[in-house]
Short mmCIF file of C-alpha atoms and ligand atoms in Angstrom, two decimals:
data_model
loop_
_atom_site.label_atom_id
_atom_site.label_comp_id
_atom_site.label_asym_id
_atom_site.label_seq_id
_atom_site.Cartn_x
_atom_site.Cartn_y
_atom_site.Cartn_z
CA MET A 177 58.97 177.67 -63.15
CA GLU A 178 56.58 179.74 -65.96
CA ILE A 179 53.02 179.97 -64.50
CA SER A 180 50.63 179.49 -67.54
CA GLY A 181 46.84 179.19 -68.18
CA LYS A 182 47.26 175.57 -67.33
CA THR A 183 49.10 175.73 -63.84
CA LYS A 184 47.31 174.71 -60.41
CA VAL A 185 46.99 176.78 -57.34
CA CYS A 186 47.67 175.36 -53.82
CA ALA A 187 47.52 178.32 -51.13
CA LEU A 188 47.81 178.82 -47.16
CA ILE A 189 45.03 180.12 -46.01
CA GLY A 190 45.38 181.76 -42.00
CA ASP A 191 45.72 184.56 -40.35
CA PRO A 192 48.80 186.02 -40.39
CA VAL A 193 50.09 183.93 -43.04
CA GLU A 194 52.82 186.28 -43.99
CA HIS A 195 55.88 184.72 -42.22
CA SER A 196 54.73 180.95 -43.37
CA LEU A 197 57.36 179.06 -44.27
CA SER A 198 55.48 176.83 -46.76
CA PRO A 199 55.45 178.26 -49.87
CA THR A 200 59.38 178.52 -49.98
CA MET A 201 58.71 174.81 -48.84
CA HIS A 202 56.54 173.43 -51.49
CA ASN A 203 57.34 175.61 -54.80
CA ALA A 204 61.06 174.23 -54.24
CA ALA A 205 58.80 170.79 -54.27
CA PHE A 206 57.18 171.74 -57.69
CA LYS A 207 60.02 173.50 -58.87
CA HIS A 208 62.47 170.49 -58.43
CA LEU A 209 59.97 167.89 -59.79
CA GLY A 210 59.18 170.00 -62.85
CA LEU A 211 55.48 169.89 -61.45
CA ASP A 212 53.23 173.02 -63.08
CA TYR A 213 51.87 173.90 -59.70
CA VAL A 214 52.11 176.93 -57.53
CA TYR A 215 52.06 177.98 -54.00
CA LEU A 216 50.79 181.39 -52.16
CA ALA A 217 49.50 182.09 -49.21
CA PHE A 218 46.36 184.34 -48.30
CA ARG A 219 45.73 185.68 -45.72
CA VAL A 220 41.85 184.88 -44.58
CA ARG A 221 40.80 186.65 -40.84
CA LYS A 222 38.02 184.47 -39.19
CA GLU A 223 34.63 185.89 -40.13
CA GLU A 224 36.03 186.44 -43.93
CA LEU A 225 36.06 182.46 -43.88
CA ARG A 226 33.41 181.57 -45.28
CA ASN A 227 33.69 183.59 -48.49
CA ALA A 228 36.66 182.52 -48.70
CA ILE A 229 35.82 178.85 -49.39
CA ASP A 230 33.12 180.07 -51.89
CA GLY A 231 36.07 181.46 -53.77
CA ILE A 232 37.51 178.95 -53.57
CA ARG A 233 35.27 176.67 -54.78
CA ALA A 234 34.48 179.26 -58.25
CA LEU A 235 38.10 179.37 -59.07
CA LYS A 236 38.96 175.77 -58.53
CA ILE A 237 41.95 176.30 -56.39
CA HIS A 238 43.41 172.40 -56.34
CA GLY A 239 45.21 172.38 -52.34
CA LEU A 240 44.97 174.29 -49.44
CA ASN A 241 46.88 174.69 -46.18
CA VAL A 242 44.99 176.11 -43.26
CA THR A 243 46.33 177.34 -40.16
CA LYS A 244 45.68 179.94 -37.73
CA PRO A 245 42.71 180.56 -36.57
CA LEU A 246 41.05 178.91 -39.45
CA LYS A 247 41.89 174.94 -38.77
CA VAL A 248 38.38 174.27 -36.38
CA ASP A 249 36.21 176.35 -37.93
CA VAL A 250 37.23 175.13 -41.56
CA THR A 251 35.60 172.07 -40.93
CA ALA A 252 31.96 172.56 -41.13
CA LEU A 253 32.32 174.79 -44.67
CA LEU A 254 33.69 171.33 -46.48
CA ASP A 255 32.32 168.10 -47.97
CA ASP A 256 34.27 165.46 -46.28
CA LEU A 257 36.36 165.13 -43.30
CA ASP A 258 39.16 162.34 -43.93
CA GLU A 259 39.42 160.29 -40.70
CA SER A 260 42.46 162.11 -39.41
CA ALA A 261 40.59 165.55 -39.53
CA LEU A 262 37.51 163.98 -38.52
CA GLU A 263 39.26 162.23 -35.00
CA ILE A 264 41.34 165.42 -34.50
CA GLY A 265 38.39 167.76 -35.10
CA ALA A 266 40.62 170.49 -37.30
CA VAL A 267 42.01 170.03 -40.70
CA ASN A 268 45.22 171.38 -42.07
CA THR A 269 45.08 170.22 -45.59
CA ILE A 270 42.32 170.57 -48.41
CA LEU A 271 42.09 168.97 -51.75
CA ARG A 272 39.86 169.80 -54.17
CA ARG A 273 38.14 165.95 -55.69
CA GLY A 274 35.74 166.70 -58.62
CA ASP A 275 33.67 169.95 -56.85
CA LYS A 276 34.00 168.13 -53.51
CA LEU A 277 36.31 169.77 -50.85
CA ILE A 278 37.86 167.22 -48.65
CA GLY A 279 40.34 168.13 -45.13
CA TYR A 280 42.30 166.30 -43.85
CA ASN A 281 44.86 166.43 -40.89
CA THR A 282 48.78 166.33 -41.44
CA ASP A 283 50.06 167.30 -38.18
CA GLY A 284 49.66 164.12 -36.85
CA VAL A 285 51.59 161.82 -39.54
CA GLY A 286 54.13 164.45 -39.79
CA ALA A 287 54.85 164.03 -35.26
CA LEU A 288 55.41 160.30 -36.40
CA GLU A 289 57.37 160.71 -39.19
CA ALA A 290 59.13 163.02 -37.50
CA LEU A 291 59.69 160.86 -34.46
CA ARG A 292 60.39 157.46 -37.04
CA GLU A 293 63.36 159.26 -38.28
CA ALA A 294 65.00 160.16 -34.74
CA GLY A 295 64.40 156.93 -33.88
CA VAL A 296 62.41 157.17 -31.06
CA HIS A 297 60.28 154.28 -30.32
CA LEU A 298 56.61 154.34 -28.94
CA GLN A 299 55.63 150.67 -27.96
CA GLY A 300 56.15 150.46 -24.37
CA ILE A 301 57.07 153.23 -23.44
CA LYS A 302 55.23 156.34 -21.34
CA ALA A 303 54.97 159.90 -23.43
CA VAL A 304 54.07 163.18 -21.70
CA ILE A 305 52.64 166.28 -23.50
CA LEU A 306 52.45 169.42 -22.72
CA GLY A 307 49.51 170.89 -23.96
CA ALA A 308 45.89 170.77 -25.84
CA GLY A 309 46.12 172.99 -28.43
CA GLY A 310 45.21 172.12 -32.36
CA ALA A 311 48.82 170.68 -32.55
CA ALA A 312 48.39 168.50 -29.08
CA ARG A 313 45.41 167.22 -30.66
CA ALA A 314 46.92 165.96 -33.43
CA VAL A 315 49.87 164.29 -31.61
CA ALA A 316 47.60 162.74 -29.07
CA PHE A 317 45.32 161.05 -31.47
CA ALA A 318 48.65 159.82 -33.70
CA THR A 319 50.45 158.84 -30.67
CA ALA A 320 48.04 157.44 -27.87
CA PRO A 321 47.52 154.11 -30.06
CA LYS A 322 51.22 153.18 -30.13
CA VAL A 323 52.32 154.11 -26.18
CA LYS A 324 51.43 152.67 -23.27
CA GLU A 325 50.43 155.01 -21.45
CA LEU A 326 49.93 159.03 -22.49
CA VAL A 327 49.26 162.01 -19.93
CA ILE A 328 48.30 165.33 -21.23
CA LEU A 329 49.82 168.42 -18.99
CA ASN A 330 47.53 171.55 -19.88
CA ARG A 331 47.59 175.82 -18.68
CA THR A 332 43.75 175.56 -18.72
CA ILE A 333 42.72 171.87 -17.25
CA THR A 334 39.36 171.56 -18.88
CA LYS A 335 41.01 171.13 -21.86
CA ALA A 336 43.45 168.58 -21.42
CA GLU A 337 39.96 167.05 -19.85
CA SER A 338 38.31 167.30 -22.64
CA LEU A 339 41.03 166.13 -25.62
CA SER A 340 41.60 162.45 -22.56
CA ARG A 341 37.46 162.23 -23.30
CA ASP A 342 37.51 162.60 -27.49
CA LEU A 343 40.86 159.96 -26.94
CA LYS A 344 38.67 157.55 -24.72
CA HIS A 345 35.68 158.41 -26.86
CA ARG A 346 36.97 157.65 -30.28
CA LEU A 347 40.20 155.16 -29.88
CA GLY A 348 39.21 153.86 -26.15
CA VAL A 349 42.03 154.91 -24.95
CA ASP A 350 42.45 155.70 -21.05
CA VAL A 351 44.80 158.93 -21.07
CA ARG A 352 45.39 161.09 -17.82
CA PHE A 353 45.45 164.31 -17.78
CA GLY A 354 46.82 167.53 -15.37
CA GLY A 355 47.51 170.90 -15.18
CA LEU A 356 50.69 172.75 -16.00
CA SER A 357 52.05 173.37 -12.14
CA GLU A 358 55.80 172.52 -11.45
CA VAL A 359 54.69 169.64 -9.21
CA GLU A 360 52.25 168.06 -11.95
CA LYS A 361 55.22 168.20 -14.34
CA GLU A 362 57.57 166.61 -11.92
CA GLU A 363 55.12 163.63 -10.77
CA GLU A 364 54.46 162.95 -13.96
CA LEU A 365 58.09 163.17 -16.01
CA LYS A 366 60.43 161.43 -13.62
CA ASP A 367 59.20 158.06 -15.04
CA ALA A 368 58.36 159.68 -18.40
CA ASN A 369 60.49 158.25 -21.57
CA LEU A 370 59.32 160.85 -23.89
CA LEU A 371 58.18 164.47 -23.67
CA ILE A 372 56.04 166.42 -26.35
CA ASN A 373 56.23 170.15 -26.01
CA ALA A 374 53.01 170.88 -28.05
CA THR A 375 52.34 174.27 -25.88
CA SER A 376 54.16 177.50 -27.70
CA ILE A 377 56.52 178.19 -25.03
CA GLY A 378 59.74 178.65 -25.93
CA MET A 379 58.70 180.46 -29.44
CA LYS A 380 59.89 183.25 -30.55
CA PRO A 381 59.35 186.28 -29.78
CA ASN A 382 59.67 184.20 -25.85
CA GLU A 383 62.77 182.18 -27.28
CA ASP A 384 64.34 182.61 -23.03
CA LEU A 385 60.86 180.22 -22.38
CA SER A 386 61.13 176.97 -21.39
CA PRO A 387 58.16 175.11 -20.57
CA VAL A 388 60.07 172.34 -18.27
CA SER A 389 62.80 173.50 -15.37
CA PRO A 390 66.28 172.11 -16.80
CA ASN A 391 66.19 169.43 -13.01
CA LEU A 392 63.42 167.57 -14.74
CA LEU A 393 65.30 166.33 -17.45
CA ARG A 394 67.59 163.48 -17.89
CA PRO A 395 69.55 161.76 -20.66
CA ASP A 396 67.13 158.92 -20.91
CA LEU A 397 64.18 161.00 -21.71
CA THR A 398 64.19 162.00 -25.13
CA VAL A 399 62.91 165.89 -25.73
CA PHE A 400 60.45 166.46 -28.57
CA ASP A 401 59.62 170.08 -29.26
CA LEU A 402 56.70 171.27 -31.78
CA VAL A 403 58.02 174.55 -31.82
CA TYR A 404 60.10 175.29 -35.03
CA ASN A 405 61.03 178.96 -34.52
CA PRO A 406 63.52 178.98 -33.30
CA ILE A 407 64.89 175.21 -34.45
CA GLU A 408 66.93 174.88 -31.48
CA THR A 409 64.88 176.12 -28.08
CA ARG A 410 65.53 176.85 -24.76
CA LEU A 411 64.06 173.50 -23.63
CA LEU A 412 66.01 170.90 -26.90
CA LYS A 413 69.36 173.26 -25.90
CA GLU A 414 69.12 171.90 -22.26
CA ALA A 415 67.73 168.77 -23.27
CA ARG A 416 70.82 168.27 -25.38
CA ARG A 417 73.10 169.88 -22.26
CA VAL A 418 72.40 166.64 -20.33
CA GLY A 419 72.65 164.26 -22.73
CA ALA A 420 68.95 163.70 -24.04
CA LYS A 421 68.22 163.01 -27.33
CA VAL A 422 66.23 165.46 -28.65
CA VAL A 423 63.60 166.26 -31.75
CA ASP A 424 63.21 169.17 -33.58
CA GLY A 425 59.84 170.87 -34.65
CA LEU A 426 61.27 171.13 -38.02
CA SER A 427 61.05 167.89 -38.90
CA MET A 428 57.91 167.66 -37.95
CA LEU A 429 56.88 171.05 -40.32
CA LEU A 430 58.58 168.82 -42.91
CA PHE A 431 56.55 165.87 -42.79
CA GLN A 432 53.20 167.18 -42.08
CA GLY A 433 54.02 169.55 -45.46
CA ALA A 434 55.40 166.78 -47.46
CA ALA A 435 52.15 164.58 -46.21
CA SER A 436 50.20 167.49 -48.12
CA PHE A 437 52.60 167.58 -50.93
CA SER A 438 51.59 163.82 -51.47
CA ILE A 439 48.04 164.73 -51.29
CA TRP A 440 47.81 167.47 -53.97
CA THR A 441 50.45 166.01 -56.60
CA GLY A 442 49.70 162.00 -55.72
CA ARG A 443 53.35 162.24 -56.02
CA GLU A 444 56.60 161.70 -53.61
CA PRO A 445 57.78 164.59 -51.64
CA PRO A 446 61.38 165.34 -52.43
CA LEU A 447 62.10 165.64 -48.86
CA GLU A 448 66.00 166.67 -48.66
CA VAL A 449 64.65 169.42 -51.26
CA MET A 450 62.11 170.76 -48.73
CA ARG A 451 64.09 170.25 -46.24
CA LYS A 452 66.34 172.58 -47.31
CA ALA A 453 64.34 175.06 -48.30
CA LEU A 454 62.70 175.32 -45.07
CA LYS A 455 66.31 175.16 -42.89
CA SER A 456 67.77 178.18 -45.50
CA ALA A 457 64.75 180.38 -44.99
CA LEU A 458 65.01 180.03 -41.29
CA GLU A 459 67.88 180.66 -41.28
CA GLU A 460 67.97 183.46 -43.67
CA ARG A 461 65.39 184.66 -41.26
CA SER A 462 67.06 184.47 -37.98
CA SER A 463 70.25 186.31 -39.73
CA GLY A 464 67.80 188.65 -40.80
P1 NAP B 694 46.93 176.28 -30.14
O1 NAP B 694 45.86 175.92 -30.59
O2 NAP B 694 47.34 177.92 -29.94
O3 NAP B 694 47.33 175.89 -28.23
C1 NAP B 694 48.71 176.43 -27.55
C2 NAP B 694 48.72 175.53 -26.62
O4 NAP B 694 50.41 175.97 -25.92
C3 NAP B 694 47.72 175.48 -25.43
O5 NAP B 694 48.08 174.25 -24.88
C4 NAP B 694 48.03 176.73 -24.74
O6 NAP B 694 47.68 176.35 -23.47
C5 NAP B 694 49.17 176.57 -24.45
N1 NAP B 694 50.27 178.31 -24.06
C6 NAP B 694 50.09 179.13 -24.52
N2 NAP B 694 51.02 180.01 -23.89
C7 NAP B 694 50.96 179.29 -23.29
C8 NAP B 694 52.11 180.11 -21.71
N3 NAP B 694 52.30 180.98 -21.49
N4 NAP B 694 52.20 178.70 -20.62
C9 NAP B 694 51.59 177.80 -20.51
N5 NAP B 694 50.83 177.31 -21.81
C10 NAP B 694 50.93 177.95 -22.96
O7 NAP B 694 48.11 176.05 -31.22
P2 NAP B 694 49.13 175.06 -32.00
O8 NAP B 694 48.34 175.00 -33.06
O9 NAP B 694 48.56 173.81 -31.12
O10 NAP B 694 50.51 174.89 -31.87
C11 NAP B 694 51.50 175.16 -31.13
C12 NAP B 694 52.68 174.67 -30.88
O11 NAP B 694 52.93 174.32 -32.03
C13 NAP B 694 52.98 176.72 -31.73
O12 NAP B 694 54.14 177.08 -31.49
C14 NAP B 694 53.02 176.06 -33.28
O13 NAP B 694 54.08 177.00 -33.97
C15 NAP B 694 54.00 174.91 -32.95
N6 NAP B 694 53.60 173.90 -34.47
C16 NAP B 694 54.00 173.23 -34.68
C17 NAP B 694 54.13 172.37 -35.65
C18 NAP B 694 55.58 171.83 -36.54
O14 NAP B 694 54.59 171.05 -37.76
N7 NAP B 694 56.64 171.48 -36.18
C19 NAP B 694 52.91 172.05 -36.40
C20 NAP B 694 52.07 172.85 -35.51
C21 NAP B 694 52.19 173.26 -34.56
P3 NAP B 694 45.74 177.04 -23.05
O15 NAP B 694 45.00 176.18 -23.76
O16 NAP B 694 46.11 177.06 -21.55
O17 NAP B 694 45.42 178.06 -23.45
#
């Protein structure tokens, strides 16, 4: 990839960003398609966000991904928000169009694509989402209009309640909510078809933890874990062991990235190139 005076710059902003897989995934895709783009990562602390956005405007950075802890705060600094970002109240992708910065959220579409690729049908099913943070909000807004019944369980119950209220207000959908106690998980999972872990439980360095005890897993329950580091979490291992269908977080990471790529370039993303880049980066990391 030759950098020139015309190279378009895309970047990730957040804190931390050093371990992000997005530069590897997007640079592999730009290179594969011969696009004159480069993807970098900038560590931006919360208190520096306003200056960073001013700098992005001045430097005419073409596209951005936004990660923790900036996804919500950045919404107030942009010129326009796409419907996806408005609903969720958080932005993970920015496109510069002329002098305007437009915010999008591709996490929801990433989750839907990951489920579609795995052959999971949402119509007529009961889904249970664990978590009510940024990722859970995106997944809840994407799945709520499609499933028959949705339940949100979260450690901080007020956050689950406010997500349920927002879903009712924006989509007109009734979504039950509760805490993350063993009793609530048992009660809600016994007749569920799809379990989605959108908490960070099971993520490295706590990969020996699972949000759900194995006795609540069944062969006819599909288990989708958003955690992608490790790719096969303890929850997914235990689900596979009982014969359940599993969907890993790597596929969502791929599809949310692919959607951002399309927004910036207007091109069809080279999915297999991006998937391979992600997998080898993760494997290299876990062996290193
Ligand atoms: P977040 O906004 O910080 O939310 C974290 C969620 O996890 C909250 O619901 C929090 O509950 C819960 N949680 C954390 N530690 C917990 C614990 N010890 N016990 C019970 N609940 C706990 O983070 P996020 O952005 O939503 O990300 C959540 C996970 O999804 C992360 O692992 C992230 O890597 C993953 N993710 C994956 C993708 C993908 O493309 N695959 C995309 C986005 C995120 P409280 O509300 O009670 O604090």
